[in-house]
CSV table of C-alpha atoms in Angstrom, one decimal:
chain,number,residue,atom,x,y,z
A,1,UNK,CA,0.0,0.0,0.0
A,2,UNK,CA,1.4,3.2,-1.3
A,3,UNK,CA,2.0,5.8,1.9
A,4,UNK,CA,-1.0,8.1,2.4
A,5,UNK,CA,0.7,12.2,3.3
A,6,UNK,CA,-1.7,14.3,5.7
A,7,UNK,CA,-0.7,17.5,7.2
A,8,UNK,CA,-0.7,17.4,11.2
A,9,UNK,CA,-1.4,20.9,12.8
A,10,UNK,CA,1.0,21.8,15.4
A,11,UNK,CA,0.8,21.7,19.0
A,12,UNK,CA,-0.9,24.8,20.0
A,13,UNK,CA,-4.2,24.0,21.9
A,14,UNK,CA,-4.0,24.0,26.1
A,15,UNK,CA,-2.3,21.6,27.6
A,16,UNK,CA,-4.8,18.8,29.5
A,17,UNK,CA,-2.2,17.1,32.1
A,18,UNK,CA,-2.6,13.6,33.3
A,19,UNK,CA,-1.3,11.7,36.0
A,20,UNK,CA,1.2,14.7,37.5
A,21,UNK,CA,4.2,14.6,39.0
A,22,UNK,CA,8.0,14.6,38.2
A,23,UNK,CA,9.1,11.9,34.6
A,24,UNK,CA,9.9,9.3,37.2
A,25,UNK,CA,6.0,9.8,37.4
A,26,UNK,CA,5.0,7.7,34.2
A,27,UNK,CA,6.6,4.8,35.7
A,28,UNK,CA,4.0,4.4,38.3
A,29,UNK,CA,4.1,2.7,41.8
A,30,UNK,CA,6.7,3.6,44.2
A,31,UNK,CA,8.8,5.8,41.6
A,32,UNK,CA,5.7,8.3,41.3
A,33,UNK,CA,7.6,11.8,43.4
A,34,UNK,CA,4.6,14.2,41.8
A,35,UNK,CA,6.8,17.6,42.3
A,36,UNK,CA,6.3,19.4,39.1
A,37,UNK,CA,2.5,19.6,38.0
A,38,UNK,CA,1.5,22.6,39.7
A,39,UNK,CA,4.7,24.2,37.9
A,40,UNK,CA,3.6,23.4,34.4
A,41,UNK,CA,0.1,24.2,35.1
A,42,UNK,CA,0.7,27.6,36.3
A,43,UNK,CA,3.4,28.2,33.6
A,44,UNK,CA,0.9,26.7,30.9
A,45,UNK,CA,-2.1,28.8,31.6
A,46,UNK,CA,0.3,32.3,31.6
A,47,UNK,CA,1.3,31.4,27.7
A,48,UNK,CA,-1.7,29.7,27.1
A,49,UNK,CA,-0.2,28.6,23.2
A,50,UNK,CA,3.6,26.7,24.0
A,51,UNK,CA,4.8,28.5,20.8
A,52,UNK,CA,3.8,32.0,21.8
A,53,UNK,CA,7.2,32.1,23.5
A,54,UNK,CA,9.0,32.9,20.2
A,55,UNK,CA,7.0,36.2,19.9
A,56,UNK,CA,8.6,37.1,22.8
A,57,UNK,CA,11.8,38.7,21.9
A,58,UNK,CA,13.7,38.6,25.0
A,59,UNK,CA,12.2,34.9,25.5
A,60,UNK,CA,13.4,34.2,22.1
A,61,UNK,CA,16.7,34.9,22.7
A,62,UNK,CA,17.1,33.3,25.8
A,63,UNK,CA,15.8,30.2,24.1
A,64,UNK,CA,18.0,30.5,21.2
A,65,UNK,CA,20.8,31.0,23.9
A,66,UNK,CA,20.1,27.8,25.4
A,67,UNK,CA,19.9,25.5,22.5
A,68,UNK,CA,23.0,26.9,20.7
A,69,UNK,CA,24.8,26.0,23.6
A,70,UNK,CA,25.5,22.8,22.4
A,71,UNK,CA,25.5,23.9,18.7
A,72,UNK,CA,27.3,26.7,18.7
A,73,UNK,CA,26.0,27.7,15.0
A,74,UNK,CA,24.8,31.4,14.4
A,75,UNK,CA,21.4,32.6,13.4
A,76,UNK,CA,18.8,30.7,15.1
A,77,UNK,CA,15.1,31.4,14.1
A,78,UNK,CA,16.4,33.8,12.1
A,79,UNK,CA,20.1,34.4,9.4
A,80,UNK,CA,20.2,30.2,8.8
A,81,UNK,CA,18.6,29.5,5.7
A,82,UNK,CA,16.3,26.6,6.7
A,83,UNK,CA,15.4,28.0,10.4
A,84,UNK,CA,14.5,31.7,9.1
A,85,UNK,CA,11.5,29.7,7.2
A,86,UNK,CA,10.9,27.8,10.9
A,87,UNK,CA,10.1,31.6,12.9
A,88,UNK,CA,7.3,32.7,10.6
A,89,UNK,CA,6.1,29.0,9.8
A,90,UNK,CA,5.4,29.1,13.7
A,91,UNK,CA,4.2,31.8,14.3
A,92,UNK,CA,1.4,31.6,11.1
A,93,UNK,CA,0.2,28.5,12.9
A,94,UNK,CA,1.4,26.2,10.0
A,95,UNK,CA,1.9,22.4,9.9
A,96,UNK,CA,5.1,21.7,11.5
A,97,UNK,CA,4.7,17.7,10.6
A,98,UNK,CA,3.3,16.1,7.7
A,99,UNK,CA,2.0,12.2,8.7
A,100,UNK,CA,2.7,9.2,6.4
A,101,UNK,CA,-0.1,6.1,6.8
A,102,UNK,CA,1.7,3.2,5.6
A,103,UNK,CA,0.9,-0.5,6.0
A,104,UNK,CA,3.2,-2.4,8.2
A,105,UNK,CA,3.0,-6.3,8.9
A,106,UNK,CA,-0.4,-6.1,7.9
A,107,UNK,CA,-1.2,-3.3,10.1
A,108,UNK,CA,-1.9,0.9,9.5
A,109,UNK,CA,1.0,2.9,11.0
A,110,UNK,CA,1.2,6.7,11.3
A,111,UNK,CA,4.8,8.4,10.9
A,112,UNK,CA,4.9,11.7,11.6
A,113,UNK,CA,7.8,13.4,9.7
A,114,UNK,CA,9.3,17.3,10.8
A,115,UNK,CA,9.0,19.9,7.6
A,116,UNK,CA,12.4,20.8,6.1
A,117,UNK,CA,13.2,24.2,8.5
A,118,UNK,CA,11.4,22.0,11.5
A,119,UNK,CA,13.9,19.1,10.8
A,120,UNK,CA,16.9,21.4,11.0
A,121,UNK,CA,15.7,22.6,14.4
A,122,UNK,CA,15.0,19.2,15.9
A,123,UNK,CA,17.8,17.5,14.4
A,124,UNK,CA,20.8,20.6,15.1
A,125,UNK,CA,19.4,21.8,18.4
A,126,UNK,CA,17.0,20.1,20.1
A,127,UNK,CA,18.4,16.6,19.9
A,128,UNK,CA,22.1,17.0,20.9
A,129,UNK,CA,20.3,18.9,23.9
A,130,UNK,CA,18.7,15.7,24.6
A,131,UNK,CA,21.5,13.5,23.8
A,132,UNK,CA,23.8,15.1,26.6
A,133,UNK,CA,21.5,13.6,29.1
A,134,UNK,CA,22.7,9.7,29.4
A,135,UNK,CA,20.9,6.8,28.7
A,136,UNK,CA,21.1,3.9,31.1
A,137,UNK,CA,23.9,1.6,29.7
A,138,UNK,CA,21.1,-1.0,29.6
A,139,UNK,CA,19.5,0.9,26.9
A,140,UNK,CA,20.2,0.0,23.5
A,141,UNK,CA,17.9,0.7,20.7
A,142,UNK,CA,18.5,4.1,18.8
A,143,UNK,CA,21.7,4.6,20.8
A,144,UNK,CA,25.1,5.1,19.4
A,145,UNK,CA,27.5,2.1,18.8
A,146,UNK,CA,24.2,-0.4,19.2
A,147,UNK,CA,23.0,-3.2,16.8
A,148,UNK,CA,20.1,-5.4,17.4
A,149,UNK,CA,23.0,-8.6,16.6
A,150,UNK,CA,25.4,-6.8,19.2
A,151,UNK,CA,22.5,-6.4,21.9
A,152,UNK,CA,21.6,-10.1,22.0
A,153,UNK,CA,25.4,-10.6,22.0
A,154,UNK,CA,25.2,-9.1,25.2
A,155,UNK,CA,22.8,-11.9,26.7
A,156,UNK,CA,25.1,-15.1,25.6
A,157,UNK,CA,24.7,-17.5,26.8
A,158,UNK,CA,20.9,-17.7,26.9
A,159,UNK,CA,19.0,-20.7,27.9
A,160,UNK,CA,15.8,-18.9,29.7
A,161,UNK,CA,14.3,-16.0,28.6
A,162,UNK,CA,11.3,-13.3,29.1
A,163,UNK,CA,10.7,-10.4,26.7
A,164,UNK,CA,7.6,-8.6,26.5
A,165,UNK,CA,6.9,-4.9,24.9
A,166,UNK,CA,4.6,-1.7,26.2
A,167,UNK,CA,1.9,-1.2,24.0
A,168,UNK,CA,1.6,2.2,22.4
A,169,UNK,CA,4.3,3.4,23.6
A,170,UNK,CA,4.8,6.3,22.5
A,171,UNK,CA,1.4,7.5,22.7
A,172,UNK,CA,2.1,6.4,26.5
A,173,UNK,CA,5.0,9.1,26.6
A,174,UNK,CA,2.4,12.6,26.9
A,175,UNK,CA,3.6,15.8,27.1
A,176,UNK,CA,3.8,16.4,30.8
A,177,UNK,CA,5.9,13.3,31.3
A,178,UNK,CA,8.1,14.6,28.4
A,179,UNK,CA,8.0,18.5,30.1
A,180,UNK,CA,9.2,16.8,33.3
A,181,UNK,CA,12.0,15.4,31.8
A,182,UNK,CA,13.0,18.4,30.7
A,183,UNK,CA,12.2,20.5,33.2
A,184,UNK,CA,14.4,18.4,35.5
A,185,UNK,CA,17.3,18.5,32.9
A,186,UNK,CA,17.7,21.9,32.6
A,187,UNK,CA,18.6,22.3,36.8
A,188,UNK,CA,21.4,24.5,36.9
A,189,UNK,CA,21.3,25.6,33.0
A,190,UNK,CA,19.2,28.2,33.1
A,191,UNK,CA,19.7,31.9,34.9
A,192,UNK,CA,15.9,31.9,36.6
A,193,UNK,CA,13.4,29.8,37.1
A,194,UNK,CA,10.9,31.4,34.3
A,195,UNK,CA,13.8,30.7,31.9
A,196,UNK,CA,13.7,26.9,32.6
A,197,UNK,CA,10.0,26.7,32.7
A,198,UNK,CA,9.9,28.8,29.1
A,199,UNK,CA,12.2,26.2,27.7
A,200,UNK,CA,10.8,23.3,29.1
A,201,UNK,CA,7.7,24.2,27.8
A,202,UNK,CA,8.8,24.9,24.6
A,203,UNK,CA,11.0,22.0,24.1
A,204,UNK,CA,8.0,19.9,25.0
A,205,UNK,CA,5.8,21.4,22.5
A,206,UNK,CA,8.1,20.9,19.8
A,207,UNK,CA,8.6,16.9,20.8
A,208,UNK,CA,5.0,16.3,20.9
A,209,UNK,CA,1.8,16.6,18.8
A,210,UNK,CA,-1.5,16.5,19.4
A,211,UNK,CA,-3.4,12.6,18.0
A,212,UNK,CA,-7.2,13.8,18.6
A,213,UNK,CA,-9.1,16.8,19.5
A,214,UNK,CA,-12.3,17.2,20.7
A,215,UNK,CA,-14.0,20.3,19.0
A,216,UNK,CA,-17.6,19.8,21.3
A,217,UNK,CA,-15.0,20.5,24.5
A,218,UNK,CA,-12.4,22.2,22.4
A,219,UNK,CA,-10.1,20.5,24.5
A,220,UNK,CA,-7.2,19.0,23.3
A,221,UNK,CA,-6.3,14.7,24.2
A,222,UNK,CA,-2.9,14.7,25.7
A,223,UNK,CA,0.1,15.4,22.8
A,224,UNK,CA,2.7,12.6,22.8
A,225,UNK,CA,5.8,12.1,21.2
A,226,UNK,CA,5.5,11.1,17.6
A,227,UNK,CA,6.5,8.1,15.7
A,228,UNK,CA,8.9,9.4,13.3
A,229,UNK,CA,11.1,11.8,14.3
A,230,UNK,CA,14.2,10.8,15.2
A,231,UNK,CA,14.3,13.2,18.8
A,232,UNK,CA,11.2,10.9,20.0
A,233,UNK,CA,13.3,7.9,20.6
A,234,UNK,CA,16.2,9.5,22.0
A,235,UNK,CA,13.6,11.4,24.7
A,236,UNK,CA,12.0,8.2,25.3
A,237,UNK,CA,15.1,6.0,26.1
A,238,UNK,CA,15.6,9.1,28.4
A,239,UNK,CA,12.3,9.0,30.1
A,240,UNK,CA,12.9,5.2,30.6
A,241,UNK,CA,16.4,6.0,32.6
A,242,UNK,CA,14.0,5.6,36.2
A,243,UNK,CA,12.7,1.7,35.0
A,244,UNK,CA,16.4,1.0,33.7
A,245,UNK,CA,17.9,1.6,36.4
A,246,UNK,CA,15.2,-0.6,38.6
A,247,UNK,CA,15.5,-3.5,36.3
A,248,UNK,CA,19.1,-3.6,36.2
A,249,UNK,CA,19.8,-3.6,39.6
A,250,UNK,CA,16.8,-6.7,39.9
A,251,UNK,CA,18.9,-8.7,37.0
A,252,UNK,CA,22.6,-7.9,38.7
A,253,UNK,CA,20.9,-9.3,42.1
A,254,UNK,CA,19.5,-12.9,40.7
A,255,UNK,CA,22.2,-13.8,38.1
A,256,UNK,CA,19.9,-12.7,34.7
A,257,UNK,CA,20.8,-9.9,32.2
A,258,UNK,CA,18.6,-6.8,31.2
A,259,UNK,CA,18.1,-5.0,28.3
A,260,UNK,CA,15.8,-2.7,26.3
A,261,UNK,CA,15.8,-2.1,22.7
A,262,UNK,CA,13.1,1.2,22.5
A,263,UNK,CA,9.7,-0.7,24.1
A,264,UNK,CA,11.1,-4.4,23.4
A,265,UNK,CA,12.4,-5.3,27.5
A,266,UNK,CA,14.2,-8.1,27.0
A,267,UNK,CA,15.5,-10.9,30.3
A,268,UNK,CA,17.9,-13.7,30.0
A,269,UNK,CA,19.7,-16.3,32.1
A,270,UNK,CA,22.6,-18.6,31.5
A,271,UNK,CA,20.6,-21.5,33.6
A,272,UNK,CA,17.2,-22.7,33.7
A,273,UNK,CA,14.5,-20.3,35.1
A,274,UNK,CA,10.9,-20.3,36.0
A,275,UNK,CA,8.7,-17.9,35.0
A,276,UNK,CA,8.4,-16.7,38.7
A,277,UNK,CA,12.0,-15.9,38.9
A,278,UNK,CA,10.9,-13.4,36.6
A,279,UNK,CA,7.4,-12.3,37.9
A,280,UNK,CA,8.8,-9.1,39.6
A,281,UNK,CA,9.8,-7.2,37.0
A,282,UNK,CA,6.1,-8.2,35.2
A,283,UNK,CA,4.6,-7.0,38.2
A,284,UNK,CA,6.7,-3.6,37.9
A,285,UNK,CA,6.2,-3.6,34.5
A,286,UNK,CA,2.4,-4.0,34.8
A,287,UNK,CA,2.3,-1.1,37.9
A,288,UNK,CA,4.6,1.2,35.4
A,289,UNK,CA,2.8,1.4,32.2
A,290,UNK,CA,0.8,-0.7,29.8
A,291,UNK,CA,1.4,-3.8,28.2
A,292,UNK,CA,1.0,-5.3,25.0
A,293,UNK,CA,-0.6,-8.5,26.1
A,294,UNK,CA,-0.3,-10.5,23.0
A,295,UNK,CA,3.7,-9.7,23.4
A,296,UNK,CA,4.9,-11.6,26.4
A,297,UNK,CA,7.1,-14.8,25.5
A,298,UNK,CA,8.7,-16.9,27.9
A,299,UNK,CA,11.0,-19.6,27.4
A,300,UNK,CA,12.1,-22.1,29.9
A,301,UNK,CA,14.9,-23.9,28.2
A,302,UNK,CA,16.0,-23.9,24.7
A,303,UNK,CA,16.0,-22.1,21.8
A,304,UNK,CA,15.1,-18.8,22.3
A,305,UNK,CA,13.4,-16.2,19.7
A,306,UNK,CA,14.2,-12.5,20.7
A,307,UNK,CA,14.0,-9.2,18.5
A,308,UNK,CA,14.0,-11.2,15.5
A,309,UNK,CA,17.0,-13.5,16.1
A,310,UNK,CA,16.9,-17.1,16.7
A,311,UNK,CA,19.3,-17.7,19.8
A,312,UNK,CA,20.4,-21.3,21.1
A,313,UNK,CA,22.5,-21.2,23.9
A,314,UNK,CA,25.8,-19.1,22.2
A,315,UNK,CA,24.7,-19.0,18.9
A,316,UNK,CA,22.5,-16.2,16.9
A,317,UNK,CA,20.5,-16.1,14.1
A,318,UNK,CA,19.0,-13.7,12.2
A,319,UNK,CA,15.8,-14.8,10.8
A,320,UNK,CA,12.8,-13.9,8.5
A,321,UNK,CA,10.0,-12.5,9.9
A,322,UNK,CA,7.6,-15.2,8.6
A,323,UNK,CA,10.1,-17.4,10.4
A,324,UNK,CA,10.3,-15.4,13.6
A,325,UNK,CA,6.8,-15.3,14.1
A,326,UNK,CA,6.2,-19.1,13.4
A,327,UNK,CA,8.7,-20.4,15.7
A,328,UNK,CA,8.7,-18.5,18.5
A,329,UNK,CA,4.9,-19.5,19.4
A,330,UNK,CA,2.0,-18.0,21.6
A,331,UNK,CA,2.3,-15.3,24.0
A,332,UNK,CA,2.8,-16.2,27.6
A,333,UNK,CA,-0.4,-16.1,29.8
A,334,UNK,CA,-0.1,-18.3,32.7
A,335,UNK,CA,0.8,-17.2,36.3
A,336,UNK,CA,1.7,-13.7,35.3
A,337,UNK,CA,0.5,-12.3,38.8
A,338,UNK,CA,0.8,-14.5,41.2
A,339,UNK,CA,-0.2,-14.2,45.2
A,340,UNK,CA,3.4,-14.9,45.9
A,341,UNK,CA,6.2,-13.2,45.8
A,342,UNK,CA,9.2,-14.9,44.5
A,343,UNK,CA,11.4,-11.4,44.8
A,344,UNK,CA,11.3,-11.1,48.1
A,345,UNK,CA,14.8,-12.2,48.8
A,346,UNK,CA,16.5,-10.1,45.9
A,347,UNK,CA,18.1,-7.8,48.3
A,348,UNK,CA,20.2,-8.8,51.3
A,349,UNK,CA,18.6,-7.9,54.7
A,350,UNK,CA,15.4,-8.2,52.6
A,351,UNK,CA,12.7,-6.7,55.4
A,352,UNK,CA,8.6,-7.9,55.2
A,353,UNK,CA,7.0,-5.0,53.4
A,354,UNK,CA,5.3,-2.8,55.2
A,355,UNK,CA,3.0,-0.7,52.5
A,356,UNK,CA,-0.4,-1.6,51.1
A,357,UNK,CA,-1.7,-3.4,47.9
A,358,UNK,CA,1.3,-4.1,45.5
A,359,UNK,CA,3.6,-1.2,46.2
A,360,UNK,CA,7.3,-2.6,46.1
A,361,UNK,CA,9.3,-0.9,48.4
A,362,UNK,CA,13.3,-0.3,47.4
């Protein structure tokens, strides 16, 4: 099916906030700090429109400041040849994005691409701003120096194995959870506090767009990052930093390895598992976000078939997707949530719990 081009208006409608609270926040659970809302709130309903900062002049050039810290290249918004066309474009309202609908595997997908003068600002300033913040070492996909091949490398050997995938997940990753993110990165970069919120807000805006819009409440469904542009992943992995770091420190403990390519979580062990040597990070997983549940595969021993590779014991292979989707067979749905708790030794001087429901204490 030949793609389908649509023009996506940029994000300039109010901002409706979700869940609140600082990017460690969209994990859910025990990670959820909720610190920032009332600060994007109050900063949201001053500029009303995210964009509006660039009419600003003084706002403007503390922006522009800001991002060319990293890029040290003259003229932005205005002088560079494909970023004077960004300034009016933005300020006339115009589509920032144009959307692609292509058939994938059998299924509609929407790519959102930037315009020409958008690219350039997402790809020269905005990303390499995101890019200084680390991802988790555990994080592979759309990081530098990482392959799929040299990811499941990582994992040999494998005998045991869980992967499972968040559903949506990008649509998953709103704008307030993105604002957080940077909000929090910018500590310490910026000479006042307005300054930090202007270019979190702005930086947010830019990373997100709005996927519905109801005209009867002319209020606007949370903007999330877009599938297509190269910034989203890089935010995302980013975002994910909090979970990382949880998982890791859960696989280092019991004798497995961790990692994450994007949404695909991946789990291995040299030995023989059971599922519940596993079930903590599902029940993390399921607390922190949602899952696709036709997505969870489990193997007990033997061949193993992960992000598209066949893997027996030290040996990978990569393999068609006809192939891949054969052998691997169905999705794991037994036991997922047990009324035990198989973690509960992870940690030395491991303590009874002492909270309610399934919070996890750490």
């Amino acid at each position: 099916m030949p793609a389908v081009l649509e023009e996506v208006p940029i994000n300039d409608s109010p901002l409706v906030l979700g869940v609140p609270g600082h990017y460690y926040s969209f994990f859910g659970g025990p990670l959820f700090l909720g610190i920032h809302d009332d600060k994007l709130r109050e900063h949201y309903e001053k500029i009303k429109i995210p964009l509006n900062i660039l009419r600003d002049d003084e706002k403007r050039r503390n922006l522009a400041e800001l991002l060319s810290s990293l890029n040290p290249k003259p003229g932005l918004f205005s002088g560079e040849s494909d970023l004077e066309e960004l300034f009016p474009l933005i300020l006339e309202q115009k589509h920032l994005y144009q959307i692609w609908k292509q058939k994938v595997n059998g299924k509609e997908r929407s790519f959102y691409v930037p315009q020409k003068a958008f690219k350039t600002l997402l790809t020269n300033y905005v990303l390499p701003f995101v890019k200084a913040v680390p991802a988790h070492p555990s994080c592979h996909g759309g990081e530098k120096g990482w392959t799929v091949k040299k990811s499941l490398e990582s994992h040999l050997p494998v005998v045991s194995s869980l992967t499972f995938d968040m559903s949506a997940a990008y649509h998953q990753a709103t704008m307030n959870y993105v604002f957080e993110f940077f909000y929090d990165s910018l500590e310490g970069r910026c000479k006042t506090e307005e300054q930090r919120r202007d270019a979190a807000v702005f930086l947010s805006a830019v990373c997100t767009i709005r996927k519905d819009y109801d005209e009867r409440r002319e209020e606007c469904f949370e903007a999330s990052l877009p599938e297509g542009s190269a910034v989203s992943s890089a935010v995302f992995n980013r975002m994910l930093l909090p979970i990382d770091e949880e998982f890791s420190r859960f696989a280092e403990k019991k004798g497995i390895k961790y990692s994450r390519w994007i949404d695909d979580f991946v789990f291995t062990s040299p030995k023989k598992r059971k599922f519940n040597h596993f079930e903590y990070v599902m029940r993390k997983a399921q607390e922190s976000f949602t899952l696709a549940p036709r997505k969870v595969f489990f193997t007990y021993e033997g061949v193993s078939y992960l992000l598209g590779h066949k893997i027996a014991y030290n040996e990978i292979e990569k393999i068609s997707r006809e192939e891949f989707e054969k052998q691997r067979g169905e999705p794991y749905t037994g036991g997922m949530l047990s009324d035990t708790h198989p973690w509960d030794c992870m940690y030395e001087g491991y303590e009874e719990p002492t909270c309610d429901g399934n919070d996890i204490p750490f």
